[in-house]
PDB file of C-alpha atoms and ligand atoms in Angstrom:
ATOM      1  CA  UNK A 879     116.143  97.037  96.969  1.00  0.00           C
ATOM      2  CA  UNK A 880     115.387  96.553  93.285  1.00  0.00           C
ATOM      3  CA  UNK A 881     113.090  99.023  91.582  1.00  0.00           C
ATOM      4  CA  UNK A 882     109.893  97.578  90.177  1.00  0.00           C
ATOM      5  CA  UNK A 883     108.043  98.242  86.924  1.00  0.00           C
ATOM      6  CA  UNK A 884     104.263  97.787  87.051  1.00  0.00           C
ATOM      7  CA  UNK A 885     102.787  97.739  83.520  1.00  0.00           C
ATOM      8  CA  UNK A 886      99.220  99.089  83.504  1.00  0.00           C
ATOM      9  CA  UNK A 887      96.905  96.953  81.384  1.00  0.00           C
ATOM     10  CA  UNK A 888      94.618  99.963  80.923  1.00  0.00           C
ATOM     11  CA  UNK A 889      96.774 100.755  77.880  1.00  0.00           C
ATOM     12  CA  UNK A 890      96.854  97.171  76.582  1.00  0.00           C
ATOM     13  CA  UNK A 891      95.080  95.854  73.487  1.00  0.00           C
ATOM     14  CA  UNK A 892      92.218  93.907  75.077  1.00  0.00           C
ATOM     15  CA  UNK A 893      91.616  91.865  71.933  1.00  0.00           C
ATOM     16  CA  UNK A 894      94.954  90.139  72.621  1.00  0.00           C
ATOM     17  CA  UNK A 895      95.298  90.668  76.349  1.00  0.00           C
ATOM     18  CA  UNK A 896      96.821  87.234  77.016  1.00  0.00           C
ATOM     19  CA  UNK A 897      99.578  87.871  74.483  1.00  0.00           C
ATOM     20  CA  UNK A 898     100.230  91.329  75.902  1.00  0.00           C
ATOM     21  CA  UNK A 899     100.654  89.907  79.400  1.00  0.00           C
ATOM     22  CA  UNK A 900     102.984  87.215  78.087  1.00  0.00           C
ATOM     23  CA  UNK A 901     105.026  89.961  76.433  1.00  0.00           C
ATOM     24  CA  UNK A 902     105.522  91.965  79.640  1.00  0.00           C
ATOM     25  CA  UNK A 903     106.455  88.750  81.468  1.00  0.00           C
ATOM     26  CA  UNK A 904     109.052  87.960  78.816  1.00  0.00           C
ATOM     27  CA  UNK A 905     110.281  91.535  79.059  1.00  0.00           C
ATOM     28  CA  UNK A 906     110.980  90.876  82.749  1.00  0.00           C
ATOM     29  CA  UNK A 907     108.120  92.586  84.583  1.00  0.00           C
ATOM     30  CA  UNK A 908     107.194  91.253  88.027  1.00  0.00           C
ATOM     31  CA  UNK A 909     104.050  93.338  88.585  1.00  0.00           C
ATOM     32  CA  UNK A 910     100.860  93.978  86.643  1.00  0.00           C
ATOM     33  CA  UNK A 911      98.853  97.127  87.414  1.00  0.00           C
ATOM     34  CA  UNK A 912      95.026  97.035  87.378  1.00  0.00           C
ATOM     35  CA  UNK A 913      93.251 100.404  87.151  1.00  0.00           C
ATOM     36  CA  UNK A 914      89.777  99.897  88.554  1.00  0.00           C
ATOM     37  CA  UNK A 915      87.483 102.911  87.939  1.00  0.00           C
ATOM     38  CA  UNK A 916      83.867 103.270  89.017  1.00  0.00           C
ATOM     39  CA  UNK A 917      82.698 106.338  87.068  1.00  0.00           C
ATOM     40  CA  UNK A 918      82.108 108.199  90.369  1.00  0.00           C
ATOM     41  CA  UNK A 919      85.483 108.679  92.061  1.00  0.00           C
ATOM     42  CA  UNK A 920      86.861 109.267  88.559  1.00  0.00           C
ATOM     43  CA  UNK A 921      84.815 110.062  85.439  1.00  0.00           C
ATOM     44  CA  UNK A 922      85.694 106.904  83.534  1.00  0.00           C
ATOM     45  CA  UNK A 923      84.707 103.268  84.015  1.00  0.00           C
ATOM     46  CA  UNK A 924      87.346 100.637  83.278  1.00  0.00           C
ATOM     47  CA  UNK A 925      87.152  96.973  84.343  1.00  0.00           C
ATOM     48  CA  UNK A 926      86.990  94.936  87.493  1.00  0.00           C
ATOM     49  CA  UNK A 927      86.753  91.522  89.067  1.00  0.00           C
ATOM     50  CA  UNK A 928      86.019  89.237  86.064  1.00  0.00           C
ATOM     51  CA  UNK A 929      89.012  90.576  84.162  1.00  0.00           C
ATOM     52  CA  UNK A 930      91.353  89.963  87.095  1.00  0.00           C
ATOM     53  CA  UNK A 931      89.949  86.478  87.709  1.00  0.00           C
ATOM     54  CA  UNK A 932      90.505  85.589  84.106  1.00  0.00           C
ATOM     55  CA  UNK A 933      94.105  86.859  83.978  1.00  0.00           C
ATOM     56  CA  UNK A 934      94.996  85.167  87.289  1.00  0.00           C
ATOM     57  CA  UNK A 935      94.668  81.837  85.510  1.00  0.00           C
ATOM     58  CA  UNK A 936      97.523  82.593  83.114  1.00  0.00           C
ATOM     59  CA  UNK A 937     100.190  84.311  85.242  1.00  0.00           C
ATOM     60  CA  UNK A 938     101.812  84.443  88.678  1.00  0.00           C
ATOM     61  CA  UNK A 939     102.727  88.134  88.382  1.00  0.00           C
ATOM     62  CA  UNK A 940     102.091  90.353  91.416  1.00  0.00           C
ATOM     63  CA  UNK A 941      98.660  91.945  90.855  1.00  0.00           C
ATOM     64  CA  UNK A 942      98.983  95.604  91.853  1.00  0.00           C
ATOM     65  CA  UNK A 943      95.378  96.770  92.173  1.00  0.00           C
ATOM     66  CA  UNK A 944      94.675 100.507  91.997  1.00  0.00           C
ATOM     67  CA  UNK A 945      91.145 101.192  93.194  1.00  0.00           C
ATOM     68  CA  UNK A 946      89.825 104.518  91.897  1.00  0.00           C
ATOM     69  CA  UNK A 947      86.439 103.925  93.477  1.00  0.00           C
ATOM     70  CA  UNK A 948      84.202 105.344  96.200  1.00  0.00           C
ATOM     71  CA  UNK A 949      84.064 103.427  99.499  1.00  0.00           C
ATOM     72  CA  UNK A 950      86.963 101.099  98.610  1.00  0.00           C
ATOM     73  CA  UNK A 951      86.496  99.107 101.822  1.00  0.00           C
ATOM     74  CA  UNK A 952      83.551  97.301 100.202  1.00  0.00           C
ATOM     75  CA  UNK A 953      85.693  95.532  97.627  1.00  0.00           C
ATOM     76  CA  UNK A 954      88.805  94.299  99.475  1.00  0.00           C
ATOM     77  CA  UNK A 955      87.709  90.669  99.925  1.00  0.00           C
ATOM     78  CA  UNK A 956      86.368  90.450  96.410  1.00  0.00           C
ATOM     79  CA  UNK A 957      89.567  91.609  94.752  1.00  0.00           C
ATOM     80  CA  UNK A 958      91.530  89.279  97.030  1.00  0.00           C
ATOM     81  CA  UNK A 959      89.382  86.383  95.814  1.00  0.00           C
ATOM     82  CA  UNK A 960      90.028  87.405  92.207  1.00  0.00           C
ATOM     83  CA  UNK A 961      93.795  87.307  92.691  1.00  0.00           C
ATOM     84  CA  UNK A 962      94.965  90.703  93.957  1.00  0.00           C
ATOM     85  CA  UNK A 963      98.352  90.696  95.725  1.00  0.00           C
ATOM     86  CA  UNK A 964      98.324  94.393  96.581  1.00  0.00           C
ATOM     87  CA  UNK A 965      95.384  96.769  96.932  1.00  0.00           C
ATOM     88  CA  UNK A 966      95.797 100.541  96.821  1.00  0.00           C
ATOM     89  CA  UNK A 967      92.953 102.939  97.607  1.00  0.00           C
ATOM     90  CA  UNK A 968      92.682 106.721  97.467  1.00  0.00           C
ATOM     91  CA  UNK A 969      92.676 108.629 100.727  1.00  0.00           C
ATOM     92  CA  UNK A 970      90.339 111.140  99.056  1.00  0.00           C
ATOM     93  CA  UNK A 971      87.747 108.371  98.615  1.00  0.00           C
ATOM     94  CA  UNK A 972      87.292 107.864 102.367  1.00  0.00           C
ATOM     95  CA  UNK A 973      89.550 110.220 104.356  1.00  0.00           C
ATOM     96  CA  UNK A 974      88.096 109.397 107.785  1.00  0.00           C
ATOM     97  CA  UNK A 975      88.665 105.652 107.516  1.00  0.00           C
ATOM     98  CA  UNK A 976      92.117 105.413 105.941  1.00  0.00           C
ATOM     99  CA  UNK A 977      93.712 103.734 108.982  1.00  0.00           C
ATOM    100  CA  UNK A 978      91.047 101.051 109.253  1.00  0.00           C
ATOM    101  CA  UNK A 979      91.075 100.389 105.498  1.00  0.00           C
ATOM    102  CA  UNK A 980      94.845  99.772 105.601  1.00  0.00           C
ATOM    103  CA  UNK A 981      94.338  97.364 108.508  1.00  0.00           C
ATOM    104  CA  UNK A 982      91.501  95.609 106.665  1.00  0.00           C
ATOM    105  CA  UNK A 983      93.639  95.144 103.540  1.00  0.00           C
ATOM    106  CA  UNK A 984      96.587  93.756 105.515  1.00  0.00           C
ATOM    107  CA  UNK A 985      94.326  91.313 107.380  1.00  0.00           C
ATOM    108  CA  UNK A 986      93.003  89.928 104.105  1.00  0.00           C
ATOM    109  CA  UNK A 987      94.733  86.931 102.519  1.00  0.00           C
ATOM    110  CA  UNK A 988      95.588  86.632  98.842  1.00  0.00           C
ATOM    111  CA  UNK A 989      94.953  83.481  96.803  1.00  0.00           C
ATOM    112  CA  UNK A 990      98.680  82.804  97.267  1.00  0.00           C
ATOM    113  CA  UNK A 991      98.082  82.599 101.032  1.00  0.00           C
ATOM    114  CA  UNK A 992      99.939  85.817 101.833  1.00  0.00           C
ATOM    115  CA  UNK A 993      98.550  88.987 103.438  1.00  0.00           C
ATOM    116  CA  UNK A 994      97.516  91.523 100.818  1.00  0.00           C
ATOM    117  CA  UNK A 995      99.912  94.469 100.660  1.00  0.00           C
ATOM    118  CA  UNK A 996      98.192  97.751 101.466  1.00  0.00           C
ATOM    119  CA  UNK A 997      98.718 100.915  99.466  1.00  0.00           C
ATOM    120  CA  UNK A 998      97.332 104.392  99.999  1.00  0.00           C
ATOM    121  CA  UNK A 999      97.249 106.943  97.201  1.00  0.00           C
ATOM    122  CA  UNK A1000      97.127 110.702  96.790  1.00  0.00           C
ATOM    123  CA  UNK A1001      95.919 112.700  93.800  1.00  0.00           C
ATOM    124  CA  UNK A1002      98.157 115.512  92.464  1.00  0.00           C
ATOM    125  CA  UNK A1003      96.272 118.138  94.497  1.00  0.00           C
ATOM    126  CA  UNK A1004      96.538 116.304  97.828  1.00  0.00           C
ATOM    127  CA  UNK A1005      99.637 117.145  99.905  1.00  0.00           C
ATOM    128  CA  UNK A1006     101.840 114.360 101.251  1.00  0.00           C
ATOM    129  CA  UNK A1007     100.956 115.516 104.787  1.00  0.00           C
ATOM    130  CA  UNK A1008      97.628 113.701 104.270  1.00  0.00           C
ATOM    131  CA  UNK A1009      99.352 110.298 104.118  1.00  0.00           C
ATOM    132  CA  UNK A1010     102.358 110.781 106.415  1.00  0.00           C
ATOM    133  CA  UNK A1011     100.390 109.522 109.449  1.00  0.00           C
ATOM    134  CA  UNK A1012      99.899 106.220 107.572  1.00  0.00           C
ATOM    135  CA  UNK A1013     103.417 105.862 106.193  1.00  0.00           C
ATOM    136  CA  UNK A1014     104.452 103.357 108.855  1.00  0.00           C
ATOM    137  CA  UNK A1015     101.373 101.139 108.544  1.00  0.00           C
ATOM    138  CA  UNK A1016     100.950 101.141 104.769  1.00  0.00           C
ATOM    139  CA  UNK A1017     103.166  98.898 102.646  1.00  0.00           C
ATOM    140  CA  UNK A1018     103.121 101.436  99.823  1.00  0.00           C
ATOM    141  CA  UNK A1019     102.242 105.053  99.107  1.00  0.00           C
ATOM    142  CA  UNK A1020     101.146 105.845  95.553  1.00  0.00           C
ATOM    143  CA  UNK A1021     101.830 109.392  94.429  1.00  0.00           C
ATOM    144  CA  UNK A1022      99.679 110.065  91.355  1.00  0.00           C
ATOM    145  CA  UNK A1023     101.723 111.947  88.781  1.00  0.00           C
ATOM    146  CA  UNK A1024      98.599 112.731  86.692  1.00  0.00           C
ATOM    147  CA  UNK A1025      94.946 113.258  87.626  1.00  0.00           C
ATOM    148  CA  UNK A1026      93.557 109.741  88.011  1.00  0.00           C
ATOM    149  CA  UNK A1027      90.989 108.665  85.451  1.00  0.00           C
ATOM    150  CA  UNK A1028      92.709 108.274  82.114  1.00  0.00           C
ATOM    151  CA  UNK A1029      95.881 106.834  80.643  1.00  0.00           C
ATOM    152  CA  UNK A1030      98.073 108.684  78.174  1.00  0.00           C
ATOM    153  CA  UNK A1031      98.331 112.017  80.051  1.00  0.00           C
ATOM    154  CA  UNK A1032     101.463 114.140  80.644  1.00  0.00           C
ATOM    155  CA  UNK A1033     103.220 113.879  84.003  1.00  0.00           C
ATOM    156  CA  UNK A1034     102.587 116.916  86.235  1.00  0.00           C
ATOM    157  CA  UNK A1035     106.140 118.142  87.122  1.00  0.00           C
ATOM    158  CA  UNK A1036     105.195 119.418  90.615  1.00  0.00           C
ATOM    159  CA  UNK A1037     104.339 115.865  91.695  1.00  0.00           C
ATOM    160  CA  UNK A1038     108.029 114.918  91.469  1.00  0.00           C
ATOM    161  CA  UNK A1039     108.743 117.236  94.423  1.00  0.00           C
ATOM    162  CA  UNK A1040     106.138 115.312  96.415  1.00  0.00           C
ATOM    163  CA  UNK A1041     107.953 112.051  95.657  1.00  0.00           C
ATOM    164  CA  UNK A1042     111.251 113.599  96.778  1.00  0.00           C
ATOM    165  CA  UNK A1043     109.744 114.901 100.033  1.00  0.00           C
ATOM    166  CA  UNK A1044     108.041 111.597 100.740  1.00  0.00           C
ATOM    167  CA  UNK A1045     111.271 109.641 100.165  1.00  0.00           C
ATOM    168  CA  UNK A1046     113.077 111.990 102.550  1.00  0.00           C
ATOM    169  CA  UNK A1047     110.406 111.369 105.192  1.00  0.00           C
ATOM    170  CA  UNK A1048     110.410 107.575 104.746  1.00  0.00           C
ATOM    171  CA  UNK A1049     114.214 107.482 104.957  1.00  0.00           C
ATOM    172  CA  UNK A1050     114.343 109.779 108.005  1.00  0.00           C
ATOM    173  CA  UNK A1051     111.803 107.573 109.803  1.00  0.00           C
ATOM    174  CA  UNK A1052     113.707 104.390 108.887  1.00  0.00           C
ATOM    175  CA  UNK A1053     110.663 102.908 107.111  1.00  0.00           C
ATOM    176  CA  UNK A1054     110.682 100.475 104.206  1.00  0.00           C
ATOM    177  CA  UNK A1055     107.413 101.736 102.705  1.00  0.00           C
ATOM    178  CA  UNK A1056     107.344 101.478  98.914  1.00  0.00           C
ATOM    179  CA  UNK A1057     106.785 104.684  96.958  1.00  0.00           C
ATOM    180  CA  UNK A1058     104.889 104.182  93.712  1.00  0.00           C
ATOM    181  CA  UNK A1059     104.288 106.677  90.903  1.00  0.00           C
ATOM    182  CA  UNK A1060     101.568 106.414  88.283  1.00  0.00           C
ATOM    183  CA  UNK A1061     100.770 108.447  85.191  1.00  0.00           C
ATOM    184  CA  UNK A1062     102.708 109.969  82.332  1.00  0.00           C
ATOM    185  CA  UNK A1063     105.851 107.902  82.844  1.00  0.00           C
ATOM    186  CA  UNK A1064     108.012 107.721  79.715  1.00  0.00           C
ATOM    187  CA  UNK A1065     111.474 106.547  78.736  1.00  0.00           C
ATOM    188  CA  UNK A1066     112.486 110.183  79.014  1.00  0.00           C
ATOM    189  CA  UNK A1067     111.439 110.781  82.624  1.00  0.00           C
ATOM    190  CA  UNK A1068     111.552 107.341  84.284  1.00  0.00           C
ATOM    191  CA  UNK A1069     115.152 107.679  85.509  1.00  0.00           C
ATOM    192  CA  UNK A1070     114.475 111.085  87.060  1.00  0.00           C
ATOM    193  CA  UNK A1071     111.396 109.867  88.918  1.00  0.00           C
ATOM    194  CA  UNK A1072     113.358 106.925  90.322  1.00  0.00           C
ATOM    195  CA  UNK A1073     116.182 109.281  91.333  1.00  0.00           C
ATOM    196  CA  UNK A1074     113.558 111.419  93.091  1.00  0.00           C
ATOM    197  CA  UNK A1075     112.698 108.392  95.233  1.00  0.00           C
ATOM    198  CA  UNK A1076     110.065 106.214  93.566  1.00  0.00           C
ATOM    199  CA  UNK A1077     110.815 102.485  93.671  1.00  0.00           C
ATOM    200  CA  UNK A1078     107.619 101.157  92.045  1.00  0.00           C
ATOM    201  CA  UNK A1079     106.825 102.701  88.670  1.00  0.00           C
ATOM    202  CA  UNK A1080     103.536 102.246  86.798  1.00  0.00           C
ATOM    203  CA  UNK A1081     103.632 102.625  83.032  1.00  0.00           C
ATOM    204  CA  UNK A1082     100.737 102.130  80.631  1.00  0.00           C
ATOM    205  CA  UNK A1083     101.302 103.766  77.247  1.00  0.00           C
ATOM    206  CA  UNK A1084     105.100 103.550  77.555  1.00  0.00           C
ATOM    207  CA  UNK A1085     104.809  99.761  77.810  1.00  0.00           C
ATOM    208  CA  UNK A1086     101.910  98.872  75.533  1.00  0.00           C
ATOM    209  CA  UNK A1087     102.367 101.333  72.659  1.00  0.00           C
ATOM    210  CA  UNK A1088     104.545  99.397  70.229  1.00  0.00           C
ATOM    211  CA  UNK A1089     106.376  96.240  71.243  1.00  0.00           C
ATOM    212  CA  UNK A1090     105.405  95.499  74.848  1.00  0.00           C
ATOM    213  CA  UNK A1091     108.223  93.026  75.451  1.00  0.00           C
ATOM    214  CA  UNK A1092     110.938  95.372  74.194  1.00  0.00           C
ATOM    215  CA  UNK A1093     109.426  98.395  75.933  1.00  0.00           C
ATOM    216  CA  UNK A1094     109.261  96.504  79.233  1.00  0.00           C
ATOM    217  CA  UNK A1095     112.873  95.367  78.953  1.00  0.00           C
ATOM    218  CA  UNK A1096     114.083  98.882  78.090  1.00  0.00           C
ATOM    219  CA  UNK A1097     112.153 100.565  80.915  1.00  0.00           C
ATOM    220  CA  UNK A1098     113.414  97.957  83.364  1.00  0.00           C
ATOM    221  CA  UNK A1099     116.994  98.659  82.270  1.00  0.00           C
ATOM    222  CA  UNK A1100     116.434 102.337  82.953  1.00  0.00           C
ATOM    223  CA  UNK A1101     115.298 101.748  86.528  1.00  0.00           C
ATOM    224  CA  UNK A1102     117.880  99.130  87.452  1.00  0.00           C
ATOM    225  CA  UNK A1103     120.158 100.409  90.182  1.00  0.00           C
TER     226      UNK A1103
HETATM  227  C1  DX5 B 868      95.376 106.726  85.555  1.00  0.00           C
HETATM  228  C2  DX5 B 868      95.876 105.347  85.859  1.00  0.00           C
HETATM  229  C3  DX5 B 868      97.215 104.993  85.320  1.00  0.00           C
HETATM  230  C4  DX5 B 868      97.339 104.994  83.837  1.00  0.00           C
HETATM  231  C5  DX5 B 868      98.770 105.216  83.463  1.00  0.00           C
HETATM  232  O1  DX5 B 868      94.185 106.936  86.241  1.00  0.00           O
HETATM  233  O2  DX5 B 868      95.937 105.171  87.252  1.00  0.00           O
HETATM  234  O3  DX5 B 868      97.651 103.741  85.817  1.00  0.00           O
HETATM  235  O4  DX5 B 868      96.887 103.802  83.243  1.00  0.00           O
HETATM  236  O5  DX5 B 868      98.820 105.326  82.098  1.00  0.00           O
HETATM  237  P1  DX5 B 868      99.996 106.079  81.359  1.00  0.00           P
HETATM  238  O6  DX5 B 868     101.257 105.399  81.749  1.00  0.00           O
HETATM  239  O7  DX5 B 868      99.630 105.893  79.932  1.00  0.00           O
HETATM  240  O8  DX5 B 868      99.945 107.515  81.810  1.00  0.00           O
HETATM  241 ZN1   ZN B 869      96.905 103.298  88.176  1.00  0.00          ZN
END
């Protein structure tokens, strides 16, 4: 299984977004990470459906959609129609309905005619025990390595232990669930986080600060097995 880099456009220069996306494609990225924030689940407000619709027209990249919103179930179809390939929601946003939200996501078709891949995420303060019951049904578990809400933060070291424990669980159960990390990933720590067990790595600032094509290529080299 090849490790995947998912550049987060939250850190991109929106005045030249098309060029920035071209750069990460040329750098070899297969995913693009969309941080959708509603100002309620997290303090900030980012962007949503129109931005995704617009970008879908210029690339076939896998759209990795990270919903940091209340009641995420409301928006599954709409993001699918805008071009999402994967949709990840936070268990903290609707803890009682996590199982049915995963099912709903997987039953929804992408514009490419494939079932949407379902991800479930935990904030740094939520233990992995909260998502273990869903590890077999979800396609991906996202372990936040910073508090969700803003790019450019420092990785919280304790979250790496959660990744390690989750990888041990997934391996012991014989599952092929992806483990994604998001927040504070740098050239300096990306190899360690992959060694700890993450196979999908989100990076915002580390990709878009400076030359996005070169940064993408370098980060991808560092996570190649
Ligand atoms: C934080 C977002 C992250 C963020 C990562 O709420 O989920 O995806 O953009 O940015 P960096 O890599 O700059 O920490
Ligand atoms: Zn994110």
